[in-house]
Amino acid sequence: MALTGVLRPGHIVIRVLDMAAALNHYVEVLGLIETGRDDKGRVYLKAWDEHDHHSVVLREADEAGMDYLGWRVDSPATLKKLASDIEASGLCADMSWLPAGEQLKTGERFRFTIPTGHVMELFAEKEKVGNGLPDVNPDAWPDGLKGMAPARFDHCLLYGDDLDGTMKLFTEVLGFGVAELVVAGPDKFPIGAFLTCSNKAHDVAFIRQPVKGKLHHASFLLDNWYEVLRAGDIISKKDVSIDIGPTRHGITRGETIYFFDPSGNRNEVFAGGYHWYPDKPTITWTDDQLGKAIFYHDRVLNEKFLSVFS
């Protein structure tokens, strides 16, 4: 499939309460690589197999959570077109352009607030710094990796109230597909949507909750089930606060473990999942099977998993 339009999640800006503690977690435990700092005190990080300058930005604040999620698009022309389409849709608020350089090593960005209250932005240009391997005859991975060493920032799960408007924006304006849908009751009322702009099972997911703009988790990709189990070992070795896992999802079929950074932001490391193409039917889960959908092995909902967010 030729990927055009919105290509992938490009960066997430996470609010942390203590920068030193957060950096120890995201660098030494999770295994991201620091690539820069700016005059606003923001720290820039990337996973090892990402070529862009950064995919995670940490900002010290009084409240944990997500400032915004950025999406890389395929070209400056696409950036202009999608910005115009978003403006014309009537679905978003607080739309603005940010100049090149406002975020380190990043071109101009178009920012907007979606119906669930989350701040999103699109960008087409970011400096390439490589993945620590040559482009000719590379090895399988570079030396010196730390911690869980994820390959990339993979996706987010977000909580918000207006799931319908957000799904309309992502599918009709931004060109995403609906890989999986969670519905409730005899009327099959949508309460969750797993959306993809690539051939992954999801690039972002939204759960309908009576809140605005909340982060459930930021997820990072590992290669396989063994690496998820090893991440569990690291969590115990480093006394990291664990949420649940290792286990498997019914939704997406991915293997997973959830844990918290020192500020209370939930992280996930994730492996597996299926490949999605535009002709694949949407998978639907009913709310009476929600335990199996989320935690396929024990098939029981975890109240903390559902009610804790930042």
mmCIF file with all atom_site columns, C-alpha atoms in Angstrom, residues 93-278:
data_model
loop_
_atom_site.group_PDB
_atom_site.id
_atom_site.type_symbol
_atom_site.label_atom_id
_atom_site.label_alt_id
_atom_site.label_comp_id
_atom_site.label_asym_id
_atom_site.label_entity_id
_atom_site.label_seq_id
_atom_site.pdbx_PDB_ins_code
_atom_site.Cartn_x
_atom_site.Cartn_y
_atom_site.Cartn_z
_atom_site.occupancy
_atom_site.B_iso_or_equiv
_atom_site.pdbx_formal_charge
_atom_site.auth_seq_id
_atom_site.auth_comp_id
_atom_site.auth_asym_id
_atom_site.auth_atom_id
_atom_site.pdbx_PDB_model_num
ATOM 1   C CA . ALA A 1 93  ? -11.398 24.650  17.424 1.00 0.00 ? 93  ALA A CA 1
ATOM 2   C CA . ASP A 1 94  ? -8.359  26.805  18.254 1.00 0.00 ? 94  ASP A CA 1
ATOM 3   C CA . MET A 1 95  ? -6.676  26.343  14.881 1.00 0.00 ? 95  MET A CA 1
ATOM 4   C CA . SER A 1 96  ? -3.314  28.037  14.346 1.00 0.00 ? 96  SER A CA 1
ATOM 5   C CA . TRP A 1 97  ? 0.020   27.795  12.550 1.00 0.00 ? 97  TRP A CA 1
ATOM 6   C CA . LEU A 1 98  ? 3.252   27.448  14.526 1.00 0.00 ? 98  LEU A CA 1
ATOM 7   C CA . PRO A 1 99  ? 6.462   28.606  12.836 1.00 0.00 ? 99  PRO A CA 1
ATOM 8   C CA . ALA A 1 100 ? 9.374   26.355  11.934 1.00 0.00 ? 100 ALA A CA 1
ATOM 9   C CA . GLY A 1 101 ? 11.761  26.026  14.855 1.00 0.00 ? 101 GLY A CA 1
ATOM 10  C CA . GLU A 1 102 ? 9.200   26.575  17.632 1.00 0.00 ? 102 GLU A CA 1
ATOM 11  C CA . GLN A 1 103 ? 9.721   22.877  18.306 1.00 0.00 ? 103 GLN A CA 1
ATOM 12  C CA . LEU A 1 104 ? 13.357  21.861  17.961 1.00 0.00 ? 104 LEU A CA 1
ATOM 13  C CA . LYS A 1 105 ? 14.422  20.709  14.453 1.00 0.00 ? 105 LYS A CA 1
ATOM 14  C CA . THR A 1 106 ? 10.809  20.755  13.243 1.00 0.00 ? 106 THR A CA 1
ATOM 15  C CA . GLY A 1 107 ? 9.171   22.655  10.382 1.00 0.00 ? 107 GLY A CA 1
ATOM 16  C CA . GLU A 1 108 ? 5.943   24.628  10.558 1.00 0.00 ? 108 GLU A CA 1
ATOM 17  C CA . ARG A 1 109 ? 2.998   22.892  12.197 1.00 0.00 ? 109 ARG A CA 1
ATOM 18  C CA . PHE A 1 110 ? -0.753  23.270  11.988 1.00 0.00 ? 110 PHE A CA 1
ATOM 19  C CA . ARG A 1 111 ? -2.382  22.914  15.414 1.00 0.00 ? 111 ARG A CA 1
ATOM 20  C CA . PHE A 1 112 ? -6.054  22.268  16.223 1.00 0.00 ? 112 PHE A CA 1
ATOM 21  C CA . THR A 1 113 ? -8.280  20.955  19.014 1.00 0.00 ? 113 THR A CA 1
ATOM 22  C CA . ILE A 1 114 ? -10.422 17.948  18.133 1.00 0.00 ? 114 ILE A CA 1
ATOM 23  C CA . PRO A 1 115 ? -13.956 17.227  19.467 1.00 0.00 ? 115 PRO A CA 1
ATOM 24  C CA . THR A 1 116 ? -12.678 15.089  22.373 1.00 0.00 ? 116 THR A CA 1
ATOM 25  C CA . GLY A 1 117 ? -10.665 18.083  23.578 1.00 0.00 ? 117 GLY A CA 1
ATOM 26  C CA . HIS A 1 118 ? -7.228  16.790  22.586 1.00 0.00 ? 118 HIS A CA 1
ATOM 27  C CA . VAL A 1 119 ? -4.774  19.143  20.934 1.00 0.00 ? 119 VAL A CA 1
ATOM 28  C CA . MET A 1 120 ? -3.363  17.728  17.696 1.00 0.00 ? 120 MET A CA 1
ATOM 29  C CA . GLU A 1 121 ? -1.003  19.064  15.068 1.00 0.00 ? 121 GLU A CA 1
ATOM 30  C CA . LEU A 1 122 ? 0.247   18.157  11.611 1.00 0.00 ? 122 LEU A CA 1
ATOM 31  C CA . PHE A 1 123 ? 3.779   18.686  10.308 1.00 0.00 ? 123 PHE A CA 1
ATOM 32  C CA . ALA A 1 124 ? 5.686   17.706  7.176  1.00 0.00 ? 124 ALA A CA 1
ATOM 33  C CA . GLU A 1 125 ? 9.325   18.376  8.034  1.00 0.00 ? 125 GLU A CA 1
ATOM 34  C CA . LYS A 1 126 ? 11.643  17.309  10.846 1.00 0.00 ? 126 LYS A CA 1
ATOM 35  C CA . GLU A 1 127 ? 15.412  16.887  10.807 1.00 0.00 ? 127 GLU A CA 1
ATOM 36  C CA . LYS A 1 128 ? 16.601  13.328  10.186 1.00 0.00 ? 128 LYS A CA 1
ATOM 37  C CA . VAL A 1 129 ? 19.245  12.111  12.640 1.00 0.00 ? 129 VAL A CA 1
ATOM 38  C CA . GLY A 1 130 ? 19.291  8.398   11.767 1.00 0.00 ? 130 GLY A CA 1
ATOM 39  C CA . ASN A 1 131 ? 18.943  5.277   13.862 1.00 0.00 ? 131 ASN A CA 1
ATOM 40  C CA . GLY A 1 132 ? 22.559  4.635   14.804 1.00 0.00 ? 132 GLY A CA 1
ATOM 41  C CA . LEU A 1 133 ? 23.094  2.295   11.855 1.00 0.00 ? 133 LEU A CA 1
ATOM 42  C CA . PRO A 1 134 ? 24.514  2.985   8.403  1.00 0.00 ? 134 PRO A CA 1
ATOM 43  C CA . ASP A 1 135 ? 22.202  3.048   5.386  1.00 0.00 ? 135 ASP A CA 1
ATOM 44  C CA . VAL A 1 136 ? 24.500  0.606   3.579  1.00 0.00 ? 136 VAL A CA 1
ATOM 45  C CA . ASN A 1 137 ? 25.039  -2.933  4.933  1.00 0.00 ? 137 ASN A CA 1
ATOM 46  C CA . PRO A 1 138 ? 23.627  -2.207  8.422  1.00 0.00 ? 138 PRO A CA 1
ATOM 47  C CA . ASP A 1 139 ? 23.663  -4.528  11.400 1.00 0.00 ? 139 ASP A CA 1
ATOM 48  C CA . ALA A 1 140 ? 20.381  -5.600  13.006 1.00 0.00 ? 140 ALA A CA 1
ATOM 49  C CA . TRP A 1 141 ? 20.607  -3.089  15.861 1.00 0.00 ? 141 TRP A CA 1
ATOM 50  C CA . PRO A 1 142 ? 23.128  -0.576  17.222 1.00 0.00 ? 142 PRO A CA 1
ATOM 51  C CA . ASP A 1 143 ? 25.325  -1.051  20.270 1.00 0.00 ? 143 ASP A CA 1
ATOM 52  C CA . GLY A 1 144 ? 24.673  0.754   23.533 1.00 0.00 ? 144 GLY A CA 1
ATOM 53  C CA . LEU A 1 145 ? 20.891  0.427   23.802 1.00 0.00 ? 145 LEU A CA 1
ATOM 54  C CA . LYS A 1 146 ? 19.415  0.819   27.280 1.00 0.00 ? 146 LYS A CA 1
ATOM 55  C CA . GLY A 1 147 ? 16.414  -0.488  29.163 1.00 0.00 ? 147 GLY A CA 1
ATOM 56  C CA . MET A 1 148 ? 13.483  -1.883  27.205 1.00 0.00 ? 148 MET A CA 1
ATOM 57  C CA . ALA A 1 149 ? 14.846  -0.271  24.014 1.00 0.00 ? 149 ALA A CA 1
ATOM 58  C CA . PRO A 1 150 ? 11.634  0.135   21.987 1.00 0.00 ? 150 PRO A CA 1
ATOM 59  C CA . ALA A 1 151 ? 11.966  0.573   18.234 1.00 0.00 ? 151 ALA A CA 1
ATOM 60  C CA . ARG A 1 152 ? 9.504   3.462   17.981 1.00 0.00 ? 152 ARG A CA 1
ATOM 61  C CA . PHE A 1 153 ? 6.727   5.481   19.564 1.00 0.00 ? 153 PHE A CA 1
ATOM 62  C CA . ASP A 1 154 ? 3.759   3.498   18.305 1.00 0.00 ? 154 ASP A CA 1
ATOM 63  C CA . HIS A 1 155 ? 0.361   4.895   19.360 1.00 0.00 ? 155 HIS A CA 1
ATOM 64  C CA . CYS A 1 156 ? -1.772  6.550   22.045 1.00 0.00 ? 156 CYS A CA 1
ATOM 65  C CA . LEU A 1 157 ? -5.072  5.710   23.654 1.00 0.00 ? 157 LEU A CA 1
ATOM 66  C CA . LEU A 1 158 ? -7.038  8.848   24.528 1.00 0.00 ? 158 LEU A CA 1
ATOM 67  C CA . TYR A 1 159 ? -10.154 9.541   26.619 1.00 0.00 ? 159 TYR A CA 1
ATOM 68  C CA . GLY A 1 160 ? -12.758 12.104  25.607 1.00 0.00 ? 160 GLY A CA 1
ATOM 69  C CA . ASP A 1 161 ? -16.474 12.768  25.331 1.00 0.00 ? 161 ASP A CA 1
ATOM 70  C CA . ASP A 1 162 ? -17.253 13.458  21.672 1.00 0.00 ? 162 ASP A CA 1
ATOM 71  C CA . LEU A 1 163 ? -16.205 10.192  20.076 1.00 0.00 ? 163 LEU A CA 1
ATOM 72  C CA . ASP A 1 164 ? -18.592 10.695  17.148 1.00 0.00 ? 164 ASP A CA 1
ATOM 73  C CA . GLY A 1 165 ? -17.131 14.029  16.085 1.00 0.00 ? 165 GLY A CA 1
ATOM 74  C CA . THR A 1 166 ? -13.584 12.795  16.484 1.00 0.00 ? 166 THR A CA 1
ATOM 75  C CA . MET A 1 167 ? -14.234 9.662   14.425 1.00 0.00 ? 167 MET A CA 1
ATOM 76  C CA . LYS A 1 168 ? -15.804 11.833  11.715 1.00 0.00 ? 168 LYS A CA 1
ATOM 77  C CA . LEU A 1 169 ? -12.729 14.068  11.669 1.00 0.00 ? 169 LEU A CA 1
ATOM 78  C CA . PHE A 1 170 ? -10.236 11.225  11.518 1.00 0.00 ? 170 PHE A CA 1
ATOM 79  C CA . THR A 1 171 ? -12.066 9.122   8.934  1.00 0.00 ? 171 THR A CA 1
ATOM 80  C CA . GLU A 1 172 ? -13.662 11.730  6.644  1.00 0.00 ? 172 GLU A CA 1
ATOM 81  C CA . VAL A 1 173 ? -11.063 14.513  6.813  1.00 0.00 ? 173 VAL A CA 1
ATOM 82  C CA . LEU A 1 174 ? -7.744  12.900  7.764  1.00 0.00 ? 174 LEU A CA 1
ATOM 83  C CA . GLY A 1 175 ? -8.286  9.632   5.898  1.00 0.00 ? 175 GLY A CA 1
ATOM 84  C CA . PHE A 1 176 ? -7.952  7.102   8.725  1.00 0.00 ? 176 PHE A CA 1
ATOM 85  C CA . GLY A 1 177 ? -9.559  3.670   8.694  1.00 0.00 ? 177 GLY A CA 1
ATOM 86  C CA . VAL A 1 178 ? -11.498 2.078   11.550 1.00 0.00 ? 178 VAL A CA 1
ATOM 87  C CA . ALA A 1 179 ? -9.686  -1.145  12.379 1.00 0.00 ? 179 ALA A CA 1
ATOM 88  C CA . GLU A 1 180 ? -11.771 -2.050  15.438 1.00 0.00 ? 180 GLU A CA 1
ATOM 89  C CA . LEU A 1 181 ? -14.866 -0.698  17.127 1.00 0.00 ? 181 LEU A CA 1
ATOM 90  C CA . VAL A 1 182 ? -16.282 -1.295  20.618 1.00 0.00 ? 182 VAL A CA 1
ATOM 91  C CA . VAL A 1 183 ? -20.063 -0.969  20.923 1.00 0.00 ? 183 VAL A CA 1
ATOM 92  C CA . ALA A 1 184 ? -22.521 -1.054  23.824 1.00 0.00 ? 184 ALA A CA 1
ATOM 93  C CA . GLY A 1 185 ? -26.098 -2.224  24.203 1.00 0.00 ? 185 GLY A CA 1
ATOM 94  C CA . PRO A 1 186 ? -28.664 -3.417  21.686 1.00 0.00 ? 186 PRO A CA 1
ATOM 95  C CA . ASP A 1 187 ? -28.285 -0.205  19.683 1.00 0.00 ? 187 ASP A CA 1
ATOM 96  C CA . LYS A 1 188 ? -24.535 -0.899  19.268 1.00 0.00 ? 188 LYS A CA 1
ATOM 97  C CA . PHE A 1 189 ? -23.613 2.557   20.558 1.00 0.00 ? 189 PHE A CA 1
ATOM 98  C CA . PRO A 1 190 ? -19.898 3.196   19.792 1.00 0.00 ? 190 PRO A CA 1
ATOM 99  C CA . ILE A 1 191 ? -17.799 3.576   22.952 1.00 0.00 ? 191 ILE A CA 1
ATOM 100 C CA . GLY A 1 192 ? -14.334 2.946   21.525 1.00 0.00 ? 192 GLY A CA 1
ATOM 101 C CA . ALA A 1 193 ? -12.585 3.265   18.174 1.00 0.00 ? 193 ALA A CA 1
ATOM 102 C CA . PHE A 1 194 ? -9.177  2.023   17.057 1.00 0.00 ? 194 PHE A CA 1
ATOM 103 C CA . LEU A 1 195 ? -8.042  4.073   14.071 1.00 0.00 ? 195 LEU A CA 1
ATOM 104 C CA . THR A 1 196 ? -5.183  3.579   11.642 1.00 0.00 ? 196 THR A CA 1
ATOM 105 C CA . CYS A 1 197 ? -3.467  5.716   9.009  1.00 0.00 ? 197 CYS A CA 1
ATOM 106 C CA . SER A 1 198 ? -1.013  2.959   8.056  1.00 0.00 ? 198 SER A CA 1
ATOM 107 C CA . ASN A 1 199 ? -1.164  -0.830  7.951  1.00 0.00 ? 199 ASN A CA 1
ATOM 108 C CA . LYS A 1 200 ? -0.913  -1.184  11.740 1.00 0.00 ? 200 LYS A CA 1
ATOM 109 C CA . ALA A 1 201 ? -3.852  -2.346  13.828 1.00 0.00 ? 201 ALA A CA 1
ATOM 110 C CA . HIS A 1 202 ? -4.022  1.174   15.291 1.00 0.00 ? 202 HIS A CA 1
ATOM 111 C CA . ASP A 1 203 ? -2.148  4.463   15.288 1.00 0.00 ? 203 ASP A CA 1
ATOM 112 C CA . VAL A 1 204 ? -4.517  6.070   17.793 1.00 0.00 ? 204 VAL A CA 1
ATOM 113 C CA . ALA A 1 205 ? -7.499  4.884   19.812 1.00 0.00 ? 205 ALA A CA 1
ATOM 114 C CA . PHE A 1 206 ? -10.281 6.827   21.511 1.00 0.00 ? 206 PHE A CA 1
ATOM 115 C CA . ILE A 1 207 ? -12.526 5.724   24.367 1.00 0.00 ? 207 ILE A CA 1
ATOM 116 C CA . ARG A 1 208 ? -15.737 7.609   25.088 1.00 0.00 ? 208 ARG A CA 1
ATOM 117 C CA . GLN A 1 209 ? -15.581 9.040   28.627 1.00 0.00 ? 209 GLN A CA 1
ATOM 118 C CA . PRO A 1 210 ? -17.206 12.172  30.153 1.00 0.00 ? 210 PRO A CA 1
ATOM 119 C CA . VAL A 1 211 ? -13.898 14.072  30.174 1.00 0.00 ? 211 VAL A CA 1
ATOM 120 C CA . LYS A 1 212 ? -11.977 16.270  27.756 1.00 0.00 ? 212 LYS A CA 1
ATOM 121 C CA . GLY A 1 213 ? -8.443  15.827  26.480 1.00 0.00 ? 213 GLY A CA 1
ATOM 122 C CA . LYS A 1 214 ? -7.168  12.991  28.687 1.00 0.00 ? 214 LYS A CA 1
ATOM 123 C CA . LEU A 1 215 ? -4.289  10.579  28.054 1.00 0.00 ? 215 LEU A CA 1
ATOM 124 C CA . HIS A 1 216 ? -4.799  6.925   28.915 1.00 0.00 ? 216 HIS A CA 1
ATOM 125 C CA . HIS A 1 217 ? -1.426  5.718   27.672 1.00 0.00 ? 217 HIS A CA 1
ATOM 126 C CA . ALA A 1 218 ? 1.460   6.286   25.279 1.00 0.00 ? 218 ALA A CA 1
ATOM 127 C CA . SER A 1 219 ? 2.729   3.083   23.690 1.00 0.00 ? 219 SER A CA 1
ATOM 128 C CA . PHE A 1 220 ? 6.148   2.040   22.408 1.00 0.00 ? 220 PHE A CA 1
ATOM 129 C CA . LEU A 1 221 ? 6.874   -0.838  20.035 1.00 0.00 ? 221 LEU A CA 1
ATOM 130 C CA . LEU A 1 222 ? 8.939   -3.900  20.909 1.00 0.00 ? 222 LEU A CA 1
ATOM 131 C CA . ASP A 1 223 ? 9.789   -6.683  18.478 1.00 0.00 ? 223 ASP A CA 1
ATOM 132 C CA . ASN A 1 224 ? 8.252   -9.741  20.086 1.00 0.00 ? 224 ASN A CA 1
ATOM 133 C CA . TRP A 1 225 ? 6.678   -11.469 23.101 1.00 0.00 ? 225 TRP A CA 1
ATOM 134 C CA . TYR A 1 226 ? 10.065  -12.238 24.640 1.00 0.00 ? 226 TYR A CA 1
ATOM 135 C CA . GLU A 1 227 ? 10.919  -8.531  24.715 1.00 0.00 ? 227 GLU A CA 1
ATOM 136 C CA . VAL A 1 228 ? 7.594   -7.796  26.449 1.00 0.00 ? 228 VAL A CA 1
ATOM 137 C CA . LEU A 1 229 ? 8.478   -10.381 29.112 1.00 0.00 ? 229 LEU A CA 1
ATOM 138 C CA . ARG A 1 230 ? 11.943  -8.840  29.447 1.00 0.00 ? 230 ARG A CA 1
ATOM 139 C CA . ALA A 1 231 ? 10.292  -5.448  29.919 1.00 0.00 ? 231 ALA A CA 1
ATOM 140 C CA . GLY A 1 232 ? 8.389   -6.993  32.839 1.00 0.00 ? 232 GLY A CA 1
ATOM 141 C CA . ASP A 1 233 ? 11.699  -8.094  34.325 1.00 0.00 ? 233 ASP A CA 1
ATOM 142 C CA . ILE A 1 234 ? 13.067  -4.556  33.992 1.00 0.00 ? 234 ILE A CA 1
ATOM 143 C CA . ILE A 1 235 ? 9.945   -3.149  35.671 1.00 0.00 ? 235 ILE A CA 1
ATOM 144 C CA . SER A 1 236 ? 10.559  -5.390  38.678 1.00 0.00 ? 236 SER A CA 1
ATOM 145 C CA . LYS A 1 237 ? 14.311  -4.829  38.682 1.00 0.00 ? 237 LYS A CA 1
ATOM 146 C CA . LYS A 1 238 ? 13.859  -1.034  38.677 1.00 0.00 ? 238 LYS A CA 1
ATOM 147 C CA . ASP A 1 239 ? 10.835  -1.015  41.043 1.00 0.00 ? 239 ASP A CA 1
ATOM 148 C CA . VAL A 1 240 ? 8.647   0.725   38.456 1.00 0.00 ? 240 VAL A CA 1
ATOM 149 C CA . SER A 1 241 ? 4.938   1.055   39.237 1.00 0.00 ? 241 SER A CA 1
ATOM 150 C CA . ILE A 1 242 ? 3.177   -1.623  37.176 1.00 0.00 ? 242 ILE A CA 1
ATOM 151 C CA . ASP A 1 243 ? -0.428  -1.495  36.024 1.00 0.00 ? 243 ASP A CA 1
ATOM 152 C CA . ILE A 1 244 ? -1.089  -4.849  34.369 1.00 0.00 ? 244 ILE A CA 1
ATOM 153 C CA . GLY A 1 245 ? 0.588   -7.565  32.302 1.00 0.00 ? 245 GLY A CA 1
ATOM 154 C CA . PRO A 1 246 ? 2.389   -9.083  30.586 1.00 0.00 ? 246 PRO A CA 1
ATOM 155 C CA . THR A 1 247 ? -0.681  -10.281 28.717 1.00 0.00 ? 247 THR A CA 1
ATOM 156 C CA . ARG A 1 248 ? -2.388  -10.138 25.321 1.00 0.00 ? 248 ARG A CA 1
ATOM 157 C CA . HIS A 1 249 ? -5.148  -7.924  23.989 1.00 0.00 ? 249 HIS A CA 1
ATOM 158 C CA . GLY A 1 250 ? -8.124  -9.324  22.132 1.00 0.00 ? 250 GLY A CA 1
ATOM 159 C CA . ILE A 1 251 ? -8.405  -5.962  20.391 1.00 0.00 ? 251 ILE A CA 1
ATOM 160 C CA . THR A 1 252 ? -5.434  -5.690  17.963 1.00 0.00 ? 252 THR A CA 1
ATOM 161 C CA . ARG A 1 253 ? -4.077  -9.103  19.186 1.00 0.00 ? 253 ARG A CA 1
ATOM 162 C CA . GLY A 1 254 ? -1.065  -7.267  20.576 1.00 0.00 ? 254 GLY A CA 1
ATOM 163 C CA . GLU A 1 255 ? 1.124   -8.432  23.443 1.00 0.00 ? 255 GLU A CA 1
ATOM 164 C CA . THR A 1 256 ? 1.403   -5.856  26.184 1.00 0.00 ? 256 THR A CA 1
ATOM 165 C CA . ILE A 1 257 ? 2.530   -4.639  29.574 1.00 0.00 ? 257 ILE A CA 1
ATOM 166 C CA . TYR A 1 258 ? 1.417   -1.369  31.203 1.00 0.00 ? 258 TYR A CA 1
ATOM 167 C CA . PHE A 1 259 ? 3.321   0.669   33.778 1.00 0.00 ? 259 PHE A CA 1
ATOM 168 C CA . PHE A 1 260 ? 3.592   4.258   35.034 1.00 0.00 ? 260 PHE A CA 1
ATOM 169 C CA . ASP A 1 261 ? 6.233   6.935   34.777 1.00 0.00 ? 261 ASP A CA 1
ATOM 170 C CA . PRO A 1 262 ? 7.104   8.757   38.056 1.00 0.00 ? 262 PRO A CA 1
ATOM 171 C CA . SER A 1 263 ? 4.502   11.449  37.290 1.00 0.00 ? 263 SER A CA 1
ATOM 172 C CA . GLY A 1 264 ? 1.659   8.951   36.866 1.00 0.00 ? 264 GLY A CA 1
ATOM 173 C CA . ASN A 1 265 ? 1.508   8.925   33.072 1.00 0.00 ? 265 ASN A CA 1
ATOM 174 C CA . ARG A 1 266 ? 0.748   5.408   31.865 1.00 0.00 ? 266 ARG A CA 1
ATOM 175 C CA . ASN A 1 267 ? 3.192   3.824   29.403 1.00 0.00 ? 267 ASN A CA 1
ATOM 176 C CA . GLU A 1 268 ? 2.772   0.648   27.387 1.00 0.00 ? 268 GLU A CA 1
ATOM 177 C CA . VAL A 1 269 ? 5.255   -1.509  25.550 1.00 0.00 ? 269 VAL A CA 1
ATOM 178 C CA . PHE A 1 270 ? 3.544   -3.427  22.790 1.00 0.00 ? 270 PHE A CA 1
ATOM 179 C CA . ALA A 1 271 ? 4.434   -6.163  20.308 1.00 0.00 ? 271 ALA A CA 1
ATOM 180 C CA . GLY A 1 272 ? 2.613   -8.071  17.613 1.00 0.00 ? 272 GLY A CA 1
ATOM 181 C CA . GLY A 1 273 ? -0.813  -7.190  16.341 1.00 0.00 ? 273 GLY A CA 1
ATOM 182 C CA . TYR A 1 274 ? -2.077  -7.807  12.834 1.00 0.00 ? 274 TYR A CA 1
ATOM 183 C CA . HIS A 1 275 ? -1.557  -5.945  9.566  1.00 0.00 ? 275 HIS A CA 1
ATOM 184 C CA . TRP A 1 276 ? -4.414  -3.749  8.405  1.00 0.00 ? 276 TRP A CA 1
ATOM 185 C CA . TYR A 1 277 ? -5.322  -2.843  4.833  1.00 0.00 ? 277 TYR A CA 1
ATOM 186 C CA . PRO A 1 278 ? -8.209  -0.647  3.635  1.00 0.00 ? 278 PRO A CA 1
#
